[in-house]
Each structure stands twice: as structure tokens, then as C-alpha cells.
Amino acid sequence: MSISWDQHGGATIERDGHPQSYVDPDDPLLLVFEYVEHFALVLETLRPDPAPLAITHVGGAGMTLPRWVHHVHPGSPQIVLEPDVALTDLVRKELPLPRGHRIRVRPQTGQVGICGLRVGSADVVVLDAYDEGQVPGDLVGTWWLGEVDRVLARDGLLLINASDAPPLRWVARLCATLATRFEHVGQLVLREVAKGKSFGNVVVVASHQRFDDARMTRAAARASFPSMWRGSAQVRRLIAGASPFQEMGEPSPPPPPLGVLRRR
């Protein structure tokens, strides 16, 4: 685990040999990793009201997205479930959170932390947890997703940072699992990843409420790298024949040796 600073005053946090976060303490709107920008695009499109949002983050690292939420939705009560106490202490020391924030970090795993939250207490749940470059299998099985659904408000959003290798079979199984519980499942993804040209990240969005596909398509066009939105109808076609995970899921494929995340 380490933090490296660049000439612009921003910092990259690495864990398990993989870059996990980029933070510019003076500019919370600077989102360097594509998937974090995709998270933000989903939130600003589907939750455009600047009113506070109750958000639970499973995985913290540098807390880039919580900082963005605090800036865009001031006063938002946010819970960050991050079991790596040493990482949290390092971030607090080197990259202090902004004044007036309502971000509460709990030293708990997603499995334990979600179970302790009240029914309907979260407007948004964000899953961005990795173990040695892979999404843990127990965070994508039906049991844990049922707990997430319990915690979400009826019109809530579940956002997942998934990663996969071509032809995205693991992501298809994840979406098939989500579709057993949520009526609507979408994807915001780099075009080169969608076309099977590279290993990469896919932001999966699940909800009981219908997505505004037209607005999400326009949001994808604003992304810094060529990206596309796949709405519920398209995702249903993509996952045809995919087997949902069981009560306990399976970890995502490991990243290639040279790493998975491109940055701008």
C-alpha cells in the first residue's frame, strides 16, 4: 500500500500492486479513473437534484467518490465500509477529508457492514471493493445482494465497479444475478471494453425504477473516453443464457499482469 504524488498535487493510491484511487485534495471534481467518472455520470444523470443523498460505499481506498458526492450533494450522509484500517489511517493523514463532511468510515467488510444497516436507509449503494485485483465472490452472490436490496430505498440505485476479460462472461453472470432481484439493470462501459478489445471495468447499475436511457446515452457521450450506455433491454439480450451466481458468488477474473486501469 502506497501513495505517490504527481506534479499537479494529486495522489495515486496503490494496493495489492494495483492503482485504486486518484485524489486531488483541491479539486474533488477531477475524476481520473474512468469507472469513477462513470459512477459520477450515473449519479448526476439519475440523481440530478443537488439535495443530500444517503450513500453507502462498500470499499473506500482514497474516498474519491465520497469527496465528489460531498461537493455535488452537500450535506450527504455517507457511510464507507473499509476494513483496511491502515489504509484509512494513511488517507486521513495524507489526504484529509474536506471540512464539514458527513462521511463516516467504518472498519468493516461489506458483508458485515451491510447487515448492520437499517431497511431502506440508503438512496445509493456503491460497490467498489477489490481483493488482489478481483471483485470478491461473496459480494456478488444472491445472499449479499438480497441484503443490499433490503438496505436500499425503493427507488434506490446500486452501482457496481465490475471488471472482466473479453467476452465479459463474468459481467453477464453478475447482471443475470442482479436481474433475479432488480427489474432494471444497465451498464456504462468503455467502447473498447464493450467490443471485447481489452480487459477493463464495467459500471453496472441496478434499480427497481426504470432508467432514463436517453439521458444516460447523452451522459455516456460526455465521458472523457469513448463510452456507451447499455439499457435494460440491451442488457437482457446480452445476458440471455448466462447462469446467475448462487448464494455465494464467484470472484471476477484476475487482471492481466500489466494492470487493468487506464488513466487520463
Short mmCIF file of C-alpha atoms in Angstrom, two decimals:
data_model
loop_
_atom_site.label_atom_id
_atom_site.label_comp_id
_atom_site.label_asym_id
_atom_site.label_seq_id
_atom_site.Cartn_x
_atom_site.Cartn_y
_atom_site.Cartn_z
CA MET A 1 0.00 0.00 0.00
CA SER A 2 1.44 3.34 -1.04
CA ILE A 3 0.65 6.88 -2.11
CA SER A 4 2.54 8.59 -4.93
CA TRP A 5 2.17 12.30 -5.68
CA ASP A 6 2.28 13.92 -9.10
CA GLN A 7 3.44 17.38 -10.16
CA HIS A 8 -0.13 18.72 -10.07
CA GLY A 9 -0.63 17.93 -6.39
CA GLY A 10 -2.76 14.85 -6.96
CA ALA A 11 -2.09 11.44 -5.42
CA THR A 12 -2.47 7.86 -6.65
CA ILE A 13 -3.13 5.16 -4.08
CA GLU A 14 -1.94 1.64 -4.85
CA ARG A 15 -2.92 -1.53 -3.04
CA ASP A 16 -2.10 -5.15 -3.89
CA GLY A 17 0.08 -3.78 -6.69
CA HIS A 18 -2.88 -2.12 -8.42
CA PRO A 19 -3.74 1.60 -8.60
CA GLN A 20 -7.06 2.03 -6.80
CA SER A 21 -7.69 5.74 -6.37
CA TYR A 22 -6.61 9.14 -7.60
CA VAL A 23 -7.33 12.11 -5.36
CA ASP A 24 -6.74 15.81 -5.90
CA PRO A 25 -7.49 17.35 -2.49
CA ASP A 26 -8.09 20.75 -4.09
CA ASP A 27 -10.35 19.53 -6.89
CA PRO A 28 -12.93 16.87 -5.93
CA LEU A 29 -14.42 17.10 -9.45
CA LEU A 30 -11.24 15.74 -11.03
CA LEU A 31 -12.01 12.06 -11.61
CA VAL A 32 -9.07 10.32 -13.24
CA PHE A 33 -10.15 6.68 -13.38
CA GLU A 34 -12.81 6.01 -16.00
CA TYR A 35 -15.03 3.95 -13.72
CA VAL A 36 -15.14 6.70 -11.08
CA GLU A 37 -16.15 9.19 -13.76
CA HIS A 38 -18.80 6.70 -14.87
CA PHE A 39 -20.10 6.50 -11.29
CA ALA A 40 -20.37 10.29 -11.25
CA LEU A 41 -22.09 10.41 -14.63
CA VAL A 42 -24.72 7.93 -13.43
CA LEU A 43 -25.38 9.91 -10.25
CA GLU A 44 -25.53 13.33 -11.89
CA THR A 45 -27.86 11.93 -14.58
CA LEU A 46 -30.21 9.78 -12.50
CA ARG A 47 -29.99 11.90 -9.32
CA PRO A 48 -29.62 15.46 -10.68
CA ASP A 49 -31.14 17.18 -7.63
CA PRO A 50 -28.26 18.61 -5.52
CA ALA A 51 -30.11 17.67 -2.32
CA PRO A 52 -28.23 15.36 0.06
CA LEU A 53 -28.10 11.65 -0.77
CA ALA A 54 -27.70 8.87 1.77
CA ILE A 55 -24.95 6.75 0.24
CA THR A 56 -23.22 3.61 1.47
CA HIS A 57 -19.86 2.84 -0.14
CA VAL A 58 -18.52 -0.70 0.06
CA GLY A 59 -14.80 -0.10 -0.32
CA GLY A 60 -13.14 3.20 0.45
CA ALA A 61 -9.50 3.50 -0.68
CA GLY A 62 -8.85 7.24 -1.22
CA MET A 63 -12.57 8.04 -0.96
CA THR A 64 -12.59 9.85 -4.30
CA LEU A 65 -16.31 9.35 -4.92
CA PRO A 66 -17.37 10.34 -1.37
CA ARG A 67 -15.43 13.59 -1.83
CA TRP A 68 -17.22 14.19 -5.15
CA VAL A 69 -20.61 13.47 -3.55
CA HIS A 70 -19.84 15.88 -0.69
CA HIS A 71 -19.07 18.61 -3.24
CA VAL A 72 -22.02 17.95 -5.58
CA HIS A 73 -24.59 16.96 -2.93
CA PRO A 74 -23.54 18.97 0.15
CA GLY A 75 -24.60 17.55 3.47
CA SER A 76 -24.93 13.98 2.19
CA PRO A 77 -24.69 11.39 4.99
CA GLN A 78 -22.22 8.80 3.70
CA ILE A 79 -21.07 5.53 5.19
CA VAL A 80 -17.84 3.97 3.93
CA LEU A 81 -17.27 0.30 4.75
CA GLU A 82 -13.49 -0.17 4.58
CA PRO A 83 -11.91 -2.98 6.62
CA ASP A 84 -8.32 -1.87 5.87
CA VAL A 85 -7.69 0.34 8.90
CA ALA A 86 -4.08 1.06 7.89
CA LEU A 87 -5.26 2.35 4.52
CA THR A 88 -7.90 4.59 6.11
CA ASP A 89 -5.34 5.98 8.56
CA LEU A 90 -2.92 6.70 5.71
CA VAL A 91 -5.59 8.50 3.69
CA ARG A 92 -6.72 10.55 6.68
CA LYS A 93 -3.12 11.60 7.34
CA GLU A 94 -2.02 12.35 3.78
CA LEU A 95 -5.34 13.24 2.10
CA PRO A 96 -7.64 14.68 4.78
CA LEU A 97 -11.33 14.80 4.02
CA PRO A 98 -12.91 18.23 3.43
CA ARG A 99 -14.29 20.30 6.27
CA GLY A 100 -17.96 19.87 7.07
CA HIS A 101 -18.19 16.41 5.54
CA ARG A 102 -20.63 13.78 6.80
CA ILE A 103 -18.51 10.81 5.70
CA ARG A 104 -18.27 8.09 8.33
CA VAL A 105 -15.74 5.32 7.79
CA ARG A 106 -16.49 2.01 9.49
CA PRO A 107 -13.71 -0.62 9.74
CA GLN A 108 -15.97 -3.38 8.48
CA THR A 109 -16.22 -5.63 5.48
CA GLY A 110 -19.12 -5.14 3.11
CA GLN A 111 -20.61 -8.42 4.25
CA VAL A 112 -20.68 -7.38 7.92
CA GLY A 113 -21.38 -3.69 7.42
CA ILE A 114 -24.39 -4.03 5.12
CA CYS A 115 -26.10 -6.39 7.55
CA GLY A 116 -25.93 -3.74 10.25
CA LEU A 117 -27.77 -1.06 8.24
CA ARG A 118 -31.46 -0.24 8.52
CA VAL A 119 -34.09 -1.20 5.97
CA GLY A 120 -34.40 1.45 3.25
CA SER A 121 -31.64 3.60 4.76
CA ALA A 122 -29.62 4.19 1.57
CA ASP A 123 -30.52 6.12 -1.57
CA VAL A 124 -27.45 4.63 -3.26
CA VAL A 125 -25.12 1.72 -2.54
CA VAL A 126 -21.78 1.76 -4.34
CA LEU A 127 -19.77 -1.47 -4.53
CA ASP A 128 -16.13 -0.75 -5.34
CA ALA A 129 -14.28 -3.45 -3.42
CA TYR A 130 -11.37 -5.47 -4.73
CA ASP A 131 -9.08 -8.11 -3.26
CA GLU A 132 -5.81 -8.52 -5.19
CA GLY A 133 -7.43 -7.03 -8.27
CA GLN A 134 -10.62 -9.11 -8.17
CA VAL A 135 -14.18 -8.41 -7.03
CA PRO A 136 -14.73 -10.85 -4.15
CA GLY A 137 -17.23 -13.58 -4.92
CA ASP A 138 -19.13 -13.13 -1.68
CA LEU A 139 -20.07 -9.60 -2.73
CA VAL A 140 -21.92 -10.73 -5.85
CA GLY A 141 -23.90 -13.73 -4.62
CA THR A 142 -27.65 -13.75 -4.10
CA TRP A 143 -27.42 -13.63 -0.29
CA TRP A 144 -25.40 -10.40 -0.18
CA LEU A 145 -27.36 -8.74 -2.99
CA GLY A 146 -30.51 -9.51 -1.02
CA GLU A 147 -29.04 -7.60 1.92
CA VAL A 148 -28.21 -4.68 -0.38
CA ASP A 149 -31.78 -4.66 -1.69
CA ARG A 150 -33.04 -4.59 1.90
CA VAL A 151 -30.90 -1.54 2.70
CA LEU A 152 -31.80 0.38 -0.46
CA ALA A 153 -34.77 2.71 -0.64
CA ARG A 154 -37.44 1.51 -3.05
CA ASP A 155 -36.21 3.93 -5.72
CA GLY A 156 -32.56 3.42 -4.80
CA LEU A 157 -29.60 2.69 -7.04
CA LEU A 158 -26.95 0.01 -6.78
CA LEU A 159 -23.71 0.88 -8.59
CA ILE A 160 -21.02 -1.79 -9.03
CA ASN A 161 -17.49 -1.39 -10.34
CA ALA A 162 -17.03 -4.74 -12.09
CA SER A 163 -14.07 -5.88 -14.17
CA ASP A 164 -13.78 -8.66 -16.69
CA ALA A 165 -11.92 -10.06 -19.66
CA PRO A 166 -13.42 -10.44 -23.15
CA PRO A 167 -16.12 -11.51 -23.84
CA LEU A 168 -17.38 -10.30 -20.42
CA ARG A 169 -18.89 -13.61 -19.34
CA TRP A 170 -18.42 -12.85 -15.63
CA VAL A 171 -20.18 -9.49 -16.00
CA ALA A 172 -23.00 -11.27 -17.84
CA ARG A 173 -23.41 -13.65 -14.89
CA LEU A 174 -23.35 -10.71 -12.47
CA CYS A 175 -26.08 -8.94 -14.44
CA ALA A 176 -28.10 -12.15 -14.64
CA THR A 177 -27.89 -12.42 -10.85
CA LEU A 178 -28.97 -8.81 -10.40
CA ALA A 179 -31.88 -9.37 -12.79
CA THR A 180 -33.29 -12.03 -10.46
CA ARG A 181 -33.95 -9.28 -7.90
CA PHE A 182 -33.96 -5.90 -9.68
CA GLU A 183 -36.29 -5.08 -12.56
CA HIS A 184 -33.74 -2.87 -14.32
CA VAL A 185 -30.03 -3.49 -14.92
CA GLY A 186 -27.83 -1.27 -17.09
CA GLN A 187 -24.17 -0.82 -17.92
CA LEU A 188 -21.91 2.18 -18.52
CA VAL A 189 -18.75 0.93 -20.20
CA LEU A 190 -15.83 1.97 -22.37
CA ARG A 191 -16.49 1.14 -26.01
CA GLU A 192 -13.25 -0.81 -26.36
CA VAL A 193 -14.22 -2.98 -23.38
CA ALA A 194 -17.77 -3.44 -24.69
CA LYS A 195 -16.38 -4.51 -28.05
CA GLY A 196 -14.13 -7.12 -26.45
CA LYS A 197 -10.87 -5.39 -27.26
CA SER A 198 -9.45 -5.29 -23.74
CA PHE A 199 -9.80 -6.30 -20.13
CA GLY A 200 -11.49 -3.47 -18.29
CA ASN A 201 -14.07 -2.06 -15.94
CA VAL A 202 -17.83 -2.06 -16.38
CA VAL A 203 -20.05 0.06 -14.14
CA VAL A 204 -23.23 -1.95 -13.59
CA VAL A 205 -26.35 -0.14 -12.38
CA ALA A 206 -29.37 -1.89 -10.84
CA SER A 207 -32.68 -0.47 -9.63
CA HIS A 208 -36.36 -1.21 -9.22
CA GLN A 209 -37.05 2.01 -11.11
CA ARG A 210 -36.79 2.45 -14.87
CA PHE A 211 -33.69 4.26 -16.18
CA ASP A 212 -33.85 7.29 -18.43
CA ASP A 213 -31.96 5.66 -21.29
CA ALA A 214 -31.95 8.77 -23.47
CA ARG A 215 -30.31 10.87 -20.76
CA MET A 216 -27.85 8.10 -19.89
CA THR A 217 -26.88 7.78 -23.55
CA ARG A 218 -26.14 11.51 -23.64
CA ALA A 219 -24.19 11.20 -20.39
CA ALA A 220 -22.05 8.44 -21.88
CA ALA A 221 -21.24 10.75 -24.79
CA ARG A 222 -19.82 13.28 -22.30
CA ALA A 223 -17.33 10.83 -20.83
CA SER A 224 -13.64 11.60 -21.22
CA PHE A 225 -13.04 8.32 -23.06
CA PRO A 226 -15.41 6.84 -25.67
CA SER A 227 -18.12 5.15 -23.63
CA MET A 228 -21.57 3.71 -24.14
CA TRP A 229 -24.73 3.10 -22.13
CA ARG A 230 -26.48 -0.24 -22.35
CA GLY A 231 -30.05 -0.01 -21.06
CA SER A 232 -32.14 -2.76 -19.51
CA ALA A 233 -33.47 -4.12 -22.80
CA GLN A 234 -29.99 -4.43 -24.28
CA VAL A 235 -28.59 -5.99 -21.11
CA ARG A 236 -31.38 -8.57 -21.10
CA ARG A 237 -30.32 -9.61 -24.60
CA LEU A 238 -26.65 -9.72 -23.58
CA ILE A 239 -27.26 -11.99 -20.60
CA ALA A 240 -29.54 -14.45 -22.36
CA GLY A 241 -28.31 -17.91 -21.35
CA ALA A 242 -25.97 -16.61 -18.62
CA SER A 243 -26.21 -18.52 -15.34
CA PRO A 244 -26.81 -16.37 -12.25
CA PHE A 245 -24.47 -16.81 -9.31
CA GLN A 246 -25.68 -18.83 -6.36
CA GLU A 247 -25.97 -17.73 -2.74
CA MET A 248 -22.22 -17.21 -2.73
CA GLY A 249 -20.87 -15.80 -5.99
CA GLU A 250 -17.57 -16.20 -7.78
CA PRO A 251 -14.70 -13.68 -7.90
CA SER A 252 -14.13 -11.71 -11.06
CA PRO A 253 -11.26 -12.77 -13.37
CA PRO A 254 -7.81 -11.61 -12.27
CA PRO A 255 -6.36 -8.65 -14.17
CA PRO A 256 -3.59 -9.21 -16.71
CA PRO A 257 -0.05 -8.81 -15.38
CA LEU A 258 0.42 -5.30 -16.74
CA GLY A 259 -2.66 -3.94 -14.92
CA VAL A 260 -6.20 -3.13 -15.92
CA LEU A 261 -6.81 0.57 -15.40
CA ARG A 262 -6.03 3.22 -17.96
CA ARG A 263 -5.89 6.78 -16.75
CA ARG A 264 -6.11 10.28 -18.15
#
